[in-house]
CSV table of C-alpha atoms in Angstrom, one decimal:
chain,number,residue,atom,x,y,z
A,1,UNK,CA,-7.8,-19.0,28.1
A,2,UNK,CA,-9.4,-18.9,24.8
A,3,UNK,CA,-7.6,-19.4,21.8
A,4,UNK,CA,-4.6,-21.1,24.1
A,5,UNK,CA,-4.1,-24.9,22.3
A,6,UNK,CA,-4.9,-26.5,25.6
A,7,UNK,CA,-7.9,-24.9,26.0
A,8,UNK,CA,-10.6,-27.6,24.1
A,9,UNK,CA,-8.7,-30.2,26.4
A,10,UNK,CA,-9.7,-28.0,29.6
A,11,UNK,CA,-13.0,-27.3,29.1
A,12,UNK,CA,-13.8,-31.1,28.4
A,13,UNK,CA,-11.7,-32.0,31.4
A,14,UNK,CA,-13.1,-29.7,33.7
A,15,UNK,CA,-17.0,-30.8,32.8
A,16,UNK,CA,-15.8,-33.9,33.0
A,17,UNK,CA,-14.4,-33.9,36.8
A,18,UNK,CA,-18.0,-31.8,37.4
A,19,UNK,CA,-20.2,-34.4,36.2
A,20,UNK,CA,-18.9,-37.5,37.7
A,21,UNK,CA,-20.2,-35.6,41.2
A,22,UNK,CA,-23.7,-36.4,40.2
A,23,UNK,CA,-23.3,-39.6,38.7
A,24,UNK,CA,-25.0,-41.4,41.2
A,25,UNK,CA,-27.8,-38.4,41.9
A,26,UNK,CA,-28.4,-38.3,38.1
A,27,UNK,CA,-27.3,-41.4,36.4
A,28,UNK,CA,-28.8,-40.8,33.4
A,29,UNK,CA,-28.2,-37.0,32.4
A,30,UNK,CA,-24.4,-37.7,33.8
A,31,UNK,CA,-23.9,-40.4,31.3
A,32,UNK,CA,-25.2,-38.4,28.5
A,33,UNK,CA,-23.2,-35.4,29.3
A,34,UNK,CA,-20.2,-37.9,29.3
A,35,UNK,CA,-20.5,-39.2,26.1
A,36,UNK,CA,-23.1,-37.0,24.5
A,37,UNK,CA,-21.2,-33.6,24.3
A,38,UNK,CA,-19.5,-32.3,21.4
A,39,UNK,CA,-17.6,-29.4,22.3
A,40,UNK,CA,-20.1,-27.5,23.5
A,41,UNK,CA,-23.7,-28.7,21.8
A,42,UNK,CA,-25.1,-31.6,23.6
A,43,UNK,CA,-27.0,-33.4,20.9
A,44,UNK,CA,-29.0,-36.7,22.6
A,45,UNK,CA,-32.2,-38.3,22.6
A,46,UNK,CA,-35.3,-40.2,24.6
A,47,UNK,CA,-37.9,-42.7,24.5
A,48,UNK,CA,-40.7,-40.4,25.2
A,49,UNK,CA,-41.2,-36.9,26.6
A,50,UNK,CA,-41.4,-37.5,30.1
A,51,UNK,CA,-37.9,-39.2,29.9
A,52,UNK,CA,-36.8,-36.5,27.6
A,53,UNK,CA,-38.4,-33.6,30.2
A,54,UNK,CA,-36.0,-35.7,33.1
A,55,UNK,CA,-32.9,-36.0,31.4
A,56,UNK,CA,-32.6,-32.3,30.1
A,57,UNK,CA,-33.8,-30.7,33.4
A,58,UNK,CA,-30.9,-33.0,35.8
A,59,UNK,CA,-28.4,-32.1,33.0
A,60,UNK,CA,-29.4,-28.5,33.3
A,61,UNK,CA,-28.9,-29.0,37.3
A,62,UNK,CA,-25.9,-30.5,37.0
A,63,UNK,CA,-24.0,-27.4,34.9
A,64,UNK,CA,-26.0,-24.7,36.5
A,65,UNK,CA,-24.3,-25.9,39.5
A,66,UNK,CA,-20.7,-25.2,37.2
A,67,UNK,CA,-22.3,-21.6,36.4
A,68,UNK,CA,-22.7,-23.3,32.9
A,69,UNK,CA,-26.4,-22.8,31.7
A,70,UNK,CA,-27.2,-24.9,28.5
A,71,UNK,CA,-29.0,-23.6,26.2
A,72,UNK,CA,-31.3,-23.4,22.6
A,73,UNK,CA,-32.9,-26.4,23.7
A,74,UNK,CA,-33.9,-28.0,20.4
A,75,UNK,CA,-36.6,-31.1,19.7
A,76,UNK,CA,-38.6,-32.4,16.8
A,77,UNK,CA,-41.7,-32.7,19.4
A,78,UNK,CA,-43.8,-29.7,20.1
A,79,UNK,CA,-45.1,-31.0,23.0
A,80,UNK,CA,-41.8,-31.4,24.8
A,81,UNK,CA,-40.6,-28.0,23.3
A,82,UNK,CA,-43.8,-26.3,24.8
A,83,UNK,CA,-42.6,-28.4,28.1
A,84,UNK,CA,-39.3,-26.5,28.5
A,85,UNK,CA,-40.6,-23.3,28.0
A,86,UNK,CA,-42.9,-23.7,30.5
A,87,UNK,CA,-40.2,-25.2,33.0
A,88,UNK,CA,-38.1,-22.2,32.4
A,89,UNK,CA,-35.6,-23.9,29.7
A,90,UNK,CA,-34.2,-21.5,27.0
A,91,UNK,CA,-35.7,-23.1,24.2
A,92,UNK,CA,-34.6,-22.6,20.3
A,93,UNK,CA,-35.8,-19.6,18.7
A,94,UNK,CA,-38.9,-20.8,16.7
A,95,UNK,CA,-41.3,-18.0,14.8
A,96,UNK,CA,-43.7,-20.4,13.0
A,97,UNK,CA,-44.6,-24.2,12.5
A,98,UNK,CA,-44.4,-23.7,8.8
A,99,UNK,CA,-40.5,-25.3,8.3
A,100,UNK,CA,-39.7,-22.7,6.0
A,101,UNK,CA,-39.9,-20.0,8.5
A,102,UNK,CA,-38.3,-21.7,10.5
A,103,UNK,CA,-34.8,-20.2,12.0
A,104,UNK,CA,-31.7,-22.5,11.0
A,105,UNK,CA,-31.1,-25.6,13.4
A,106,UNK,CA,-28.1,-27.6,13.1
A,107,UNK,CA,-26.6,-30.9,14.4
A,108,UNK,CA,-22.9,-31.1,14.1
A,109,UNK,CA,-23.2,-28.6,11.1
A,110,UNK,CA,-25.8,-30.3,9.5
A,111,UNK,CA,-29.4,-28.7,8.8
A,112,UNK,CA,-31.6,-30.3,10.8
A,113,UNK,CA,-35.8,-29.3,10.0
A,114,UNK,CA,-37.2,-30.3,13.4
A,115,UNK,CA,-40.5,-29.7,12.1
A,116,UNK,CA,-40.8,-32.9,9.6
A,117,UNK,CA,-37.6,-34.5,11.6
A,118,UNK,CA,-35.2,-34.7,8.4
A,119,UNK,CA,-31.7,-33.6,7.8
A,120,UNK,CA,-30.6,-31.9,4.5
A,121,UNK,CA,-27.5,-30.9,3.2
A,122,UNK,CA,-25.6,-27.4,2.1
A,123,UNK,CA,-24.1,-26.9,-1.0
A,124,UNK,CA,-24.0,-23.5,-1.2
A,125,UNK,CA,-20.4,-23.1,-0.1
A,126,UNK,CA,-19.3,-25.5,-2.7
A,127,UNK,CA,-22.0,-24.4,-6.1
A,128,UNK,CA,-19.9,-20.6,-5.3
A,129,UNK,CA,-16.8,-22.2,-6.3
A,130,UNK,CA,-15.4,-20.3,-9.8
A,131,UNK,CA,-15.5,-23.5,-12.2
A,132,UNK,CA,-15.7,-20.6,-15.5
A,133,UNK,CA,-11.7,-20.8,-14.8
A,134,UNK,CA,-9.7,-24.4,-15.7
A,135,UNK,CA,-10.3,-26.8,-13.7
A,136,UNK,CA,-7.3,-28.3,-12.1
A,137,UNK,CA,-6.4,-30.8,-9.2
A,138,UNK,CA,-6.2,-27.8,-6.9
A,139,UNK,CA,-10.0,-26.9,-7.9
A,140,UNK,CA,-11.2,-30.8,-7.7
A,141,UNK,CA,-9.1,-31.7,-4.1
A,142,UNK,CA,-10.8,-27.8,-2.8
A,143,UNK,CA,-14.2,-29.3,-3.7
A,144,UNK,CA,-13.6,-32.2,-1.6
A,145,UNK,CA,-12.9,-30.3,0.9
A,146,UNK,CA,-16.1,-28.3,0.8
A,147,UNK,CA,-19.0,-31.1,1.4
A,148,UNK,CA,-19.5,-31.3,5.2
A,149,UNK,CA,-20.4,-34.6,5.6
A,150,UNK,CA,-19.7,-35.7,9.2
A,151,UNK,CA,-22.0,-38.8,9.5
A,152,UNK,CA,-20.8,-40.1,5.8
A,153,UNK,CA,-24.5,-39.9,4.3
A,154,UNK,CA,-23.5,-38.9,0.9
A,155,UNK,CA,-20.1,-40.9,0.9
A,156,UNK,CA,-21.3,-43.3,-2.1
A,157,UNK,CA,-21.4,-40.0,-3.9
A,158,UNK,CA,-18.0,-38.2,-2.1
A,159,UNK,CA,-16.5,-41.4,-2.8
A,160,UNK,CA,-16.2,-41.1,-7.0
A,161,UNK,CA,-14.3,-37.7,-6.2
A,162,UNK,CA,-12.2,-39.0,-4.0
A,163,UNK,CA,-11.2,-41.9,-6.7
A,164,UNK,CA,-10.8,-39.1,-9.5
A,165,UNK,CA,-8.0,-37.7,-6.8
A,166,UNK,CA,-6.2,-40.7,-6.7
A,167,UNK,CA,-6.2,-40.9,-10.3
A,168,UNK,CA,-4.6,-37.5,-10.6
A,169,UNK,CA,-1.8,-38.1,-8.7
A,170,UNK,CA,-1.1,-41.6,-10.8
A,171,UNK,CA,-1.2,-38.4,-13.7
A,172,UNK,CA,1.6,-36.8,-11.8
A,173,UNK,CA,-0.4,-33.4,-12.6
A,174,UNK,CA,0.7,-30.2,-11.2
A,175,UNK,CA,-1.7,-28.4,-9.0
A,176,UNK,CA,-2.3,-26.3,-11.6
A,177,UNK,CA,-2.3,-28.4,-14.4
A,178,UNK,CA,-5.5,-28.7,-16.0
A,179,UNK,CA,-7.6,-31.7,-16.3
A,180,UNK,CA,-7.1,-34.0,-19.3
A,181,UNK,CA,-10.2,-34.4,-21.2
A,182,UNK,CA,-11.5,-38.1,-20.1
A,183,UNK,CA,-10.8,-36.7,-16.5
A,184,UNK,CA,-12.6,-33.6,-16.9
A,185,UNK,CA,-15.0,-35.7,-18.4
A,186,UNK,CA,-15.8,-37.6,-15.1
A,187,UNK,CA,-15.4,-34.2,-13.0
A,188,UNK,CA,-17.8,-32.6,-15.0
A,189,UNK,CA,-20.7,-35.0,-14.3
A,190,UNK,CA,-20.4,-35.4,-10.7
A,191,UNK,CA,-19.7,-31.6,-10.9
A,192,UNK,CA,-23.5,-31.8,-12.4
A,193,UNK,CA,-25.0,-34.0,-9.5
A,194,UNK,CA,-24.4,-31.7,-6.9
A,195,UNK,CA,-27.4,-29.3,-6.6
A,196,UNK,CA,-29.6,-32.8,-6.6
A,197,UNK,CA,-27.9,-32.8,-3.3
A,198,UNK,CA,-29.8,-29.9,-1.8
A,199,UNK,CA,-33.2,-31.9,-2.6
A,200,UNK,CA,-31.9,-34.7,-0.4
A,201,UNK,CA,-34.1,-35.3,2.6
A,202,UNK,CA,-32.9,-37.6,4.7
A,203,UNK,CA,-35.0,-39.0,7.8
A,204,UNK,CA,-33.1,-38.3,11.6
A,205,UNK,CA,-34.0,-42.0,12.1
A,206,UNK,CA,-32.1,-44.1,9.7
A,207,UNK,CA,-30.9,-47.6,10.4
A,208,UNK,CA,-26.6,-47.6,9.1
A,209,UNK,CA,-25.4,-50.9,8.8
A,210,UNK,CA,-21.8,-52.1,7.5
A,211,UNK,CA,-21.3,-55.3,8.6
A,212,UNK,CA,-23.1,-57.6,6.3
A,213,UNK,CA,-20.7,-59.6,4.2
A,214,UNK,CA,-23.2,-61.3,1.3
A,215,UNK,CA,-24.2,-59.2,-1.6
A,216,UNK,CA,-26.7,-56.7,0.8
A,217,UNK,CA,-24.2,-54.8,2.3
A,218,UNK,CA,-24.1,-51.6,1.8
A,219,UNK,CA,-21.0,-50.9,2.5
A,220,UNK,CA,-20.0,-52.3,-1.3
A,221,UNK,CA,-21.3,-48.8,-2.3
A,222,UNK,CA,-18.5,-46.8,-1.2
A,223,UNK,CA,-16.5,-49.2,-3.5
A,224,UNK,CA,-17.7,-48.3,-7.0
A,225,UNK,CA,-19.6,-44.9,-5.9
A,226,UNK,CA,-22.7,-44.0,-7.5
A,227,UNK,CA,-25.1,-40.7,-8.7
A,228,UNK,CA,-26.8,-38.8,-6.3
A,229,UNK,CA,-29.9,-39.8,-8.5
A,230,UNK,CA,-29.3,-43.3,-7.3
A,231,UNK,CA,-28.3,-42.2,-4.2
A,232,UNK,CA,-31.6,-40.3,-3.0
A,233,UNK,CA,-33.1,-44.0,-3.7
A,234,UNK,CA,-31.1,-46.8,-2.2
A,235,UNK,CA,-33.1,-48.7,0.5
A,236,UNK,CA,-30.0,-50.4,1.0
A,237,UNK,CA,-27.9,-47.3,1.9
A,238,UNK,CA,-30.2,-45.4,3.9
A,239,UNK,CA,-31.8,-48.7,5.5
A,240,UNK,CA,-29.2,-51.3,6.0
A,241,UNK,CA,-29.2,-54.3,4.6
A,242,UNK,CA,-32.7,-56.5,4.3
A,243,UNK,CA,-32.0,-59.1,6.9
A,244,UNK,CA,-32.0,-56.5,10.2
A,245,UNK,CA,-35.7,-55.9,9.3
A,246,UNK,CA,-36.2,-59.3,10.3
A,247,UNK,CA,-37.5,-59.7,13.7
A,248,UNK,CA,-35.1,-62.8,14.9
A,249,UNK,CA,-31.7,-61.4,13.5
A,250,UNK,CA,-30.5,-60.6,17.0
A,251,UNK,CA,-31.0,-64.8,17.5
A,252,UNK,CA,-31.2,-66.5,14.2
A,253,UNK,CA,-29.1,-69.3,14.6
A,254,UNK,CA,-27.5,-69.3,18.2
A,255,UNK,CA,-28.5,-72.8,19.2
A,256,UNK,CA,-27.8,-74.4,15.2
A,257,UNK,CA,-24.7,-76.5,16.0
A,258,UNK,CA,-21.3,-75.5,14.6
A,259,UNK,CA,-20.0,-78.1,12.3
A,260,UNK,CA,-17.0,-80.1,13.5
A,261,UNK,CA,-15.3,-79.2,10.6
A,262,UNK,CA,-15.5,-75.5,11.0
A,263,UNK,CA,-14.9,-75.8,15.0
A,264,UNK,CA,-11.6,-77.6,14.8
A,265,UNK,CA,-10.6,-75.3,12.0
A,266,UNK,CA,-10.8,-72.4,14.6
A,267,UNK,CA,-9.8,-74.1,17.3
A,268,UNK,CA,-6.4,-74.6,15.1
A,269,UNK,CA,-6.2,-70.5,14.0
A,270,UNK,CA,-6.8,-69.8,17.5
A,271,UNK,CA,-3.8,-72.1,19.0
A,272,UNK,CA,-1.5,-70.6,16.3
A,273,UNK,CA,-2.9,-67.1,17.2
A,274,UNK,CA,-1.9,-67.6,20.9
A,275,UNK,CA,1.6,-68.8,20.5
A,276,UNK,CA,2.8,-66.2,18.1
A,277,UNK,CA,1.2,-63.8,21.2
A,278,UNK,CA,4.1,-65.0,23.2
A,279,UNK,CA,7.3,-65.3,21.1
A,280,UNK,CA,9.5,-65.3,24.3
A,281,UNK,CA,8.3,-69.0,24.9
């Protein structure tokens, strides 16, 4: 049934029924082909190799038995790679430790070097795009649309184009209209920025954090946008915020007493919230 609409919604349901037969033989390797597939790469992780070694050969059980065998088994460890081989896994083509021989590996479209465990990020697609013509909002909204950026690492950056959009259509340009000057202006430079983006290498295991409210949070980055420069450097962005380095921010201040004040203030919100819940009483 390929190419049918339905057919995505099939396959997913079908492994899906298959799996939950070996949920209590392979507990593990059936919860992370439950929630660990996308579409049809299964892209996971472990705590060391002999749980990594488990997990990928009950999850190869499991869809062998469905006459699905997975495949291109990919790892930043050599060891574990070496591992596979040996257990009979079909491993990832590889042709030389030196990462620049190394044949393209991706994650959810993203170039992954498994050698030095960093992702980077393609531009090609979008540096081929004519810009010797005028530049118009059909040229800037096509650009946006060429930055695969799945995770939202470079959204600081995607995020100035994206305001330059919204500014267009306050313009009312037509989608061939070219850009005024103090918008082309603003195009032009992050137009400049973007084969910085290729150098970007950004480490597999990154901390992401969004829900600090003081003046930390990163998340006030996709507000104002800023250079990829400035980008490639933020502690903040790529780190999180300074406080979940600290070893007792899972605890810090459970067992401090609430104020009064503040207690009876949300008692009160509360109260309200529940009788608007049921405006047939």
């Amino acid at each position: 049934m390929f190419g049918v609409n339905v057919s995505p919604f099939l396959l997913s349901a079908t492994i899906k029924y298959h799996i939950e037969k070996y949920r209590e033989q392979y507990p593990a390797a059936t919860e992370m082909l439950d929630t660990c597939l996308y579409v049809d790469d299964v892209i996971s992780g472990a705590e060391n190799i002999s749980q990594a070694l488990k997990l990928s050969k009950d999850a190869d059980t499991i869809m062998k038995n469905a006459s699905m065998t997975l495949r291109k088994w990919n790892s930043n460890n050599q060891t574990l790679m070496k591992t596979w081989k040996g257990e009979g896994l079909e491993i990832h083509p590889r042709h030389s430790e030196d990462s620049s021989q190394i044949p393209l590996s991706k994650v959810l479209g993203i170039p992954w070097n498994v050698v030095h465990d960093y992702f980077t990020i393609d531009v090609k697609g979008l540096m081929e795009l004519d810009t010797s013509k005028s530049i118009t909002k059909r040229v800037v909204l096509q650009s946006a649309g060429k930055i695969h950026d799945p995770v939202g690492f470079l959204s600081p950056y995607t995020i100035r184009l994206k305001c330059l959009l919204q500014e267009l259509w306050l313009w009312k340009l037509a989608w061939d209209d070219e850009l005024p000057p103090d918008i082309y202006a603003i195009w032009s430079q992050w137009w400049s920025e973007l084969p910085l983006l290729s150098e970007l290498k950004i480490p597999r295991m990154i901390l992401d954090s969004s829900g600090d409210s003081s003046k930390d949070n990163p998340a006030d980055l996709l507000t104002r946008g800023i250079s990829v420069d400035a980008l490639s450097t933020n502690s903040k962005w790529w780190n999180g915020s300074s406080f979940l380095r600290e070893t007792d921010f899972l605890t810090k201040g459970l067992n401090e007493p609430i104020p009064e004040r503040l207690y009876l203030i949300e008692m009160k919100k509360n109260s309200q919230i529940q009788k608007r819940s049921f405006p047939w009483h």
